[in-house]
């Protein structure tokens, strides 16, 4: 096939198999991702406001001695080195987040930090200068403590506060940034945040988590509409949110219905109101949870109803589906009396569901991770069939490790196998246009601190210079981005 025909066939029908090796289509963008609190450090420089994670780790008595993100990877000072690493990797884009308290120390736009503004402008300009596209996440788990004190995501006013913040970010950066993620993983914000697994570190599974569920969606929708109305005509960019979406498959044919409920619980409550044609809550999980609330004697439904205006406000507020995919589980109904093992949280207990890997799959190094790369391809099909989304960007995918070795063969293999499935999905006709690997480098992994790592680059956290060193997976990924192929023979790596 000559190159012109190959290009034409890529453009028309998304099939990009050369005669020898399958390659990613020319429009597909490779990238890596990080988030402000996990990498920036510099928690109190200049006029930065206190963030809720700062408060949690500095003050909460239960967490005394817990590691924190005070310095983290020190990207606040080492951003030039970060850009160098991106160049070494040969990526097309870099997903990073803005620290709300760094940019707006009070949480409100009454005061925009000059220092915060400079930091992000330098980073963005540095990226653009090297031809690397910046992708900004507005909210990646960290909020000004001032707003958390007022109830954070449980306070309906957060919807307006978030819109105000979004306006500042768009006004300052949208001239150079064309892709925005409003809220990262609302599932984690609400489900973990209200079960003491994240900020705000509250235990409130019955009310707080559902206020948060609704308010994150409304805030996202307002921020999307703001861009759509005032900034899109000027800058022609794209805005969506990123959902954590663990993929489920039924353990037995009898578990099919339970699996559908699990998908609505995990993804539907955070995706259906935005991506479905009809909008609003997904009905099965809504009924299930509301019946439960009634049995428990609550006078209000657990899933806080949307008004018809709110349904319309949220429906259709996306330009792509932002997918954070890490792993797949089999779902099965718990046997009578069976203890729901390692996943008692996140609703599996509520659903009476056991989540486990198939014995034939490789288990990861921690209990929440199994390797089943085919899962991502099936999930991409599901997204396409269920919502008919026109574009999907994989905003996170990566491999957790406990040891810090530079020879991270298992991460390399995970990356290869998952990219291979993504490429197959593209060739099935699913429009996946980008992939930002989590993560550029080891960083602060929230409640597990520095005990696990996701980095293509290792970071020496004992070294005041936070020296970064490429792992084997970084070398591999840099070959992938340049050859646009995942095949090790093709790229000259001999790791099998
Ligand atoms: C999702 C989150 O967005 C990110 O902050 C986290 O570090 C990774 N998953 C790995 O757990």
XYZ file of C-alpha atoms and ligand atoms in Angstrom:
507
model
C 0.000 0.000 0.000
C 1.586 3.306 -0.944
C 1.748 6.032 1.672
C -0.870 8.232 0.055
C -3.404 5.402 0.021
C -2.496 4.544 3.602
C -3.103 8.123 4.660
C -6.387 8.275 2.800
C -7.581 5.015 4.320
C -6.509 6.243 7.776
C -8.480 9.408 7.294
C -11.572 7.755 5.880
C -12.006 4.571 7.799
C -9.504 4.762 10.652
C -7.647 1.658 9.547
C -3.972 2.142 9.939
C -2.371 -1.207 9.424
C 0.684 -0.893 7.283
C 1.760 -4.010 5.434
C 3.984 -4.933 8.369
C 2.948 -3.435 11.662
C -0.186 -1.793 12.917
C 0.462 1.865 13.647
C -1.527 4.573 15.360
C -3.284 6.971 12.994
C -1.619 10.311 12.284
C -4.128 12.310 14.327
C -3.679 10.183 17.476
C -1.843 12.090 20.224
C 0.412 10.443 22.761
C 0.889 12.125 26.098
C 1.527 11.770 29.810
C -0.341 13.113 32.825
C 0.260 14.509 36.315
C -1.727 16.568 38.835
C -0.815 19.672 40.826
C -0.870 18.406 44.415
C 0.886 15.211 43.391
C 3.889 16.912 41.762
C 4.166 20.647 42.406
C 5.153 20.899 46.070
C 5.826 24.538 47.080
C 2.711 24.338 49.183
C 3.206 27.712 50.822
C 5.336 29.801 48.471
C 4.402 33.374 47.798
C 0.699 34.027 48.316
C -0.546 30.505 47.619
C -3.643 29.737 49.653
C -3.911 26.709 51.897
C -5.324 23.701 50.067
C -7.548 21.060 51.611
C -4.848 18.385 51.270
C -2.383 20.720 53.026
C -4.816 21.027 55.916
C -5.563 17.296 55.993
C -1.976 16.189 56.351
C -0.729 19.100 58.463
C -3.508 19.191 60.990
C -5.627 16.059 61.110
C -4.647 14.225 64.293
C -5.402 10.791 62.830
C -2.940 11.413 60.011
C -0.023 12.640 62.081
C 3.243 11.577 60.422
C 1.548 10.754 57.119
C 3.658 11.811 54.138
C 2.340 14.812 52.251
C 2.737 16.828 49.074
C 4.589 19.771 50.661
C 7.523 19.180 48.306
C 6.399 16.159 46.233
C 8.371 16.209 42.937
C 9.045 19.948 43.360
C 7.758 20.581 39.855
C 7.021 24.124 40.928
C 10.787 24.675 40.703
C 11.725 21.855 38.323
C 9.194 22.412 35.531
C 11.984 22.962 33.005
C 13.291 19.469 33.715
C 9.721 18.153 33.355
C 9.519 19.668 29.889
C 12.880 18.135 29.044
C 11.496 14.725 30.029
C 8.444 15.267 27.849
C 10.780 15.975 24.968
C 12.780 12.845 25.732
C 9.541 10.869 25.646
C 8.577 12.479 22.354
C 4.992 13.082 23.482
C 2.478 15.279 21.671
C 0.705 16.505 24.799
C 1.016 16.966 28.546
C -1.953 16.773 30.891
C -1.408 18.674 34.149
C -3.733 20.373 36.591
C -4.031 23.854 37.988
C -3.912 24.192 41.746
C -7.006 26.249 42.567
C -5.490 27.606 45.818
C -2.262 28.553 44.008
C -4.111 30.593 41.403
C -6.906 31.930 43.619
C -5.553 32.059 47.176
C -8.935 32.949 48.703
C -10.778 30.484 46.472
C -12.525 33.435 44.792
C -11.496 35.637 41.876
C -11.180 38.703 44.107
C -7.441 38.000 44.108
C -5.540 36.255 41.327
C -2.044 35.307 42.413
C 0.575 36.891 40.165
C 2.975 34.175 41.184
C 0.490 31.387 40.398
C -0.277 32.990 37.078
C 3.431 33.231 36.220
C 4.059 29.621 37.133
C 1.366 28.275 34.818
C 2.181 30.753 32.052
C 5.828 29.676 32.116
C 4.856 26.033 31.981
C 2.364 26.537 29.160
C 4.726 28.748 27.146
C 7.560 26.271 27.691
C 5.385 23.451 26.369
C 4.112 25.390 23.388
C 7.649 26.416 22.488
C 8.587 22.723 22.279
C 5.507 21.843 20.265
C 3.880 19.951 23.151
C 0.173 20.587 23.561
C -0.938 21.518 27.087
C -4.092 19.789 28.379
C -5.331 21.410 31.577
C -7.388 19.793 34.323
C -9.146 22.456 36.366
C -9.880 20.297 39.376
C -7.727 17.316 40.171
C -8.795 16.655 43.776
C -7.451 19.813 45.447
C -9.575 22.714 46.582
C -8.876 25.867 48.595
C -9.384 25.080 52.282
C -11.529 28.219 52.532
C -14.118 26.542 50.284
C -13.787 23.167 51.951
C -14.560 24.958 55.235
C -17.822 26.044 53.646
C -18.786 22.479 52.754
C -16.813 21.972 49.549
C -18.629 19.763 47.049
C -21.550 19.266 49.430
C -22.478 22.954 49.253
C -24.602 23.744 46.167
C -22.866 27.145 45.900
C -19.709 25.332 44.802
C -21.326 25.186 41.384
C -21.013 28.975 41.045
C -17.623 29.125 42.738
C -16.298 26.558 40.297
C -17.704 28.480 37.355
C -15.965 31.643 38.619
C -12.701 29.740 38.895
C -13.167 28.241 35.424
C -13.667 31.731 33.999
C -10.309 32.817 35.413
C -8.541 29.751 34.006
C -10.079 30.144 30.544
C -9.405 33.880 30.497
C -5.757 33.408 31.384
C -4.857 30.300 29.421
C -7.416 29.389 26.748
C -5.503 31.316 24.092
C -2.825 28.592 24.229
C -4.666 25.617 25.731
C -7.183 23.853 23.537
C -8.254 20.924 25.714
C -9.656 21.275 29.232
C -10.855 18.667 31.700
C -13.167 20.318 34.225
C -13.310 17.746 37.035
C -11.112 14.694 37.393
C -12.774 11.509 38.616
C -15.842 12.816 40.421
C -16.410 9.204 41.503
C -13.268 9.298 43.624
C -13.989 12.802 44.916
C -17.401 11.758 46.201
C -17.142 8.054 46.953
C -13.721 8.161 48.589
C -14.015 11.694 49.912
C -17.113 10.774 51.871
C -15.737 7.465 53.158
C -12.527 8.929 54.635
C -10.394 7.828 51.721
C -9.729 11.329 50.335
C -10.520 14.929 51.253
C -12.819 16.073 52.774
C -12.153 12.935 54.822
C -15.718 12.628 56.039
C -17.693 9.500 56.704
C -21.028 10.253 55.094
C -22.153 7.602 52.673
C -25.845 8.427 52.896
C -26.090 12.154 52.180
C -22.742 13.905 51.595
C -21.628 11.573 48.846
C -24.838 12.206 46.878
C -24.705 15.979 47.293
C -21.190 15.724 45.927
C -22.319 13.480 43.052
C -24.873 16.022 41.914
C -22.797 19.159 42.537
C -19.710 17.915 40.665
C -21.908 17.324 37.621
C -23.604 20.715 37.842
C -20.254 22.459 38.311
C -18.821 20.646 35.311
C -21.863 21.571 33.241
C -21.631 25.263 34.139
C -17.934 25.309 33.288
C -18.592 23.564 29.954
C -21.394 25.994 29.067
C -19.266 28.965 30.018
C -16.564 27.795 27.619
C -19.088 26.960 24.956
C -20.734 30.362 25.049
C -17.870 32.756 25.710
C -14.566 31.077 24.840
C -15.256 28.521 22.129
C -16.076 31.207 19.548
C -12.623 32.707 20.172
C -10.438 29.651 20.685
C -12.284 26.621 19.258
C -11.114 24.241 21.980
C -12.675 21.237 23.706
C -13.916 20.699 27.260
C -15.074 17.565 29.093
C -14.561 15.772 32.369
C -12.565 12.636 33.154
C -14.301 9.633 34.623
C -12.612 6.823 36.468
C -14.227 3.818 34.870
C -13.254 0.427 36.160
C -14.607 -2.028 33.632
C -16.835 -4.875 34.845
C -17.729 -8.144 33.235
C -20.174 -10.680 34.670
C -18.480 -13.598 36.410
C -21.314 -15.912 35.263
C -24.301 -15.367 32.957
C -26.422 -15.068 36.098
C -24.442 -11.959 37.115
C -25.317 -9.953 34.029
C -27.946 -7.817 35.724
C -25.708 -7.159 38.705
C -22.936 -6.110 36.332
C -25.249 -3.606 34.667
C -26.093 -2.188 38.065
C -22.392 -1.993 38.900
C -21.708 -0.108 35.669
C -24.470 2.358 36.513
C -23.126 2.701 40.028
C -19.547 3.346 38.950
C -19.934 5.141 35.680
C -23.614 5.842 35.112
C -24.008 8.142 38.107
C -21.163 10.260 36.725
C -21.641 9.759 33.000
C -25.281 9.170 32.132
C -26.506 12.694 32.999
C -23.904 14.116 30.599
C -23.510 11.609 27.783
C -26.868 9.871 27.407
C -29.436 11.155 24.950
C -32.112 11.589 27.628
C -29.903 12.899 30.464
C -30.686 12.579 34.174
C -29.769 9.760 36.537
C -29.506 6.192 35.281
C -32.753 4.565 36.350
C -31.765 1.174 37.780
C -29.228 2.446 40.274
C -31.456 5.392 41.128
C -34.295 3.050 42.062
C -31.979 0.687 43.906
C -30.445 3.438 46.044
C -33.672 5.336 46.611
C -35.475 2.183 47.773
C -32.604 1.616 50.152
C -32.884 5.128 51.583
C -36.601 4.632 52.080
C -36.075 1.340 53.915
C -33.604 3.127 56.153
C -36.248 5.695 56.993
C -34.866 8.679 55.108
C -37.544 11.141 54.007
C -35.546 12.039 50.889
C -34.294 9.959 47.963
C -30.629 9.145 48.207
C -29.885 10.258 44.663
C -30.863 13.892 44.826
C -33.323 14.545 41.999
C -32.449 16.869 39.152
C -35.026 19.482 38.202
C -35.996 19.393 34.501
C -33.864 22.541 34.024
C -30.889 20.842 35.660
C -31.269 17.797 33.439
C -31.036 20.103 30.436
C -28.183 22.073 31.964
C -26.032 18.932 32.291
C -27.117 16.920 29.253
C -24.710 17.022 26.331
C -22.001 19.065 28.072
C -19.029 17.342 26.486
C -16.755 17.505 23.490
C -15.153 14.092 24.067
C -15.328 11.302 26.640
C -12.365 11.562 29.061
C -11.672 8.011 30.151
C -9.431 7.029 33.059
C -9.026 3.296 32.632
C -6.779 1.176 34.818
C -8.286 -2.238 35.328
C -11.136 -4.721 34.883
C -13.013 -6.832 37.412
C -15.461 -9.673 37.249
C -18.642 -8.899 39.137
C -20.533 -11.601 40.961
C -23.282 -11.705 43.558
C -21.922 -12.370 47.028
C -22.912 -15.765 48.408
C -25.125 -15.749 51.494
C -22.981 -14.737 54.436
C -19.918 -14.126 52.268
C -17.786 -11.257 53.413
C -17.150 -8.732 50.670
C -13.395 -8.872 50.701
C -10.970 -6.333 49.462
C -13.493 -3.911 48.005
C -15.915 -3.250 50.812
C -16.051 0.382 49.716
C -17.317 2.151 46.651
C -20.717 0.550 46.762
C -19.746 -3.064 46.179
C -21.059 -3.816 49.669
C -24.180 -1.841 48.958
C -24.749 -3.866 45.784
C -23.891 -7.172 47.468
C -21.230 -7.608 44.844
C -17.839 -9.270 44.900
C -15.223 -7.804 42.535
C -12.429 -10.139 41.584
C -10.038 -10.939 38.765
C -10.321 -14.044 36.647
C -7.725 -16.646 37.723
C -6.348 -16.587 34.166
C -5.534 -12.872 34.384
C -2.242 -11.578 35.724
C -2.692 -9.905 39.073
C -0.936 -6.630 39.675
C 1.273 -5.702 42.600
C -1.582 -4.310 44.691
C -4.981 -5.813 45.323
C -6.993 -3.374 43.205
C -5.170 -4.151 40.034
C -5.596 -6.988 37.589
C -4.275 -7.049 34.052
C -6.910 -7.695 31.473
C -6.066 -5.500 28.486
C -8.992 -6.805 26.435
C -11.213 -5.047 28.972
C -10.321 -1.607 27.668
C -11.277 -2.531 24.109
C -14.651 -3.861 25.253
C -15.167 -0.783 27.371
C -14.426 1.520 24.429
C -17.050 -0.375 22.453
C -19.488 -0.029 25.342
C -18.945 3.735 25.461
C -19.454 3.977 21.756
C -22.589 1.812 21.755
C -24.118 3.228 24.927
C -23.587 6.923 24.399
C -22.565 7.214 20.777
C -19.767 9.569 21.818
C -17.948 10.923 18.810
C -14.527 11.160 20.385
C -12.760 9.494 23.300
C -9.505 10.614 24.911
C -7.920 8.209 27.367
C -6.922 10.751 29.979
C -5.321 8.156 32.291
C -3.987 4.638 32.060
C -0.950 3.332 33.868
C 0.577 0.674 36.034
C 1.087 0.690 39.787
C 4.282 -0.761 41.229
C 5.596 -1.161 44.712
C 9.293 -1.638 43.988
C 11.151 1.325 42.609
C 13.407 -0.480 40.165
C 14.362 1.153 36.901
C 13.786 -2.101 35.111
C 9.999 -1.964 35.301
C 9.267 -4.694 32.828
C 5.716 -5.264 34.095
C 4.813 -1.597 33.490
C 6.327 -1.760 30.041
C 4.303 -4.865 29.247
C 1.104 -3.374 30.662
C 1.570 -0.253 28.540
C 2.248 -2.265 25.422
C -0.700 -4.623 25.931
C -3.166 -1.841 26.704
C -2.025 0.334 23.806
C -2.360 -2.675 21.533
C -6.009 -3.075 22.575
C -6.647 0.631 22.141
C -5.240 0.425 18.640
C -7.481 -2.561 17.918
C -10.469 -0.521 19.101
C -9.434 2.328 16.807
C -9.289 -0.121 13.951
C -12.738 -1.380 14.948
C -13.867 2.170 14.172
C -13.904 3.756 17.664
C -12.627 7.314 17.515
C -9.969 7.364 20.261
C -7.875 10.421 19.528
C -5.407 10.549 22.401
C -3.820 8.855 25.379
C -2.108 10.465 28.365
C -0.224 7.838 30.335
C -0.359 8.057 34.120
C 2.197 9.131 34.979
C 5.163 11.125 33.731
C 6.990 10.388 36.974
C 6.551 8.892 40.438
C 4.538 11.244 42.582
C 2.436 11.615 45.694
C -0.247 8.941 45.517
C -2.761 10.485 47.929
C -3.474 8.286 50.940
C -0.712 5.817 50.041
C 1.863 8.571 49.814
C 5.141 7.533 48.204
C 4.782 3.797 48.881
C 3.680 2.973 45.364
C 4.715 4.399 42.028
C 3.255 4.951 38.573
C 6.154 6.811 36.962
C 7.771 6.323 33.591
C 10.504 8.275 35.372
C 11.533 7.401 38.894
C 11.970 10.283 41.325
C 14.414 10.167 44.206
C 12.327 11.618 47.023
C 15.272 11.510 49.425
C 17.290 13.754 47.157
C 16.629 17.488 47.672
C 17.016 17.878 43.890
C 14.292 15.274 43.293
C 16.413 13.720 40.574
C 14.361 12.071 37.860
C 15.631 8.965 36.024
C 13.987 7.252 33.064
C 12.808 3.702 33.587
C 12.701 1.017 30.894
C 9.045 1.885 30.399
C 10.066 5.475 29.544
C 12.504 4.201 26.931
C 9.796 1.964 25.564
C 7.182 4.732 25.468
C 9.584 7.086 23.726
C 9.958 4.458 20.997
C 6.181 4.094 20.754
C 5.609 7.832 20.367
C 8.206 8.008 17.600
C 7.387 4.821 15.715
C 3.643 5.082 16.477
C 3.756 1.340 16.905
C 3.658 -0.805 20.032
C 5.466 -3.764 18.617
C 8.789 -4.470 20.271
C 10.355 -6.053 17.193
C 9.411 -3.077 15.139
C 10.986 -0.674 17.593
C 14.008 -2.794 18.284
C 13.369 -3.588 21.926
C 14.039 -7.084 23.047
C 12.146 -7.545 26.260
C 10.268 -10.809 25.820
C -6.422 8.473 39.207
C -6.126 9.830 39.714
O -6.635 10.786 38.817
C -4.670 10.096 40.002
O -4.588 11.246 40.767
C -4.068 8.890 40.680
O -2.747 9.132 41.059
C -4.134 7.720 39.729
N -5.508 7.440 39.413
C -3.527 6.444 40.264
O -4.226 5.988 41.357
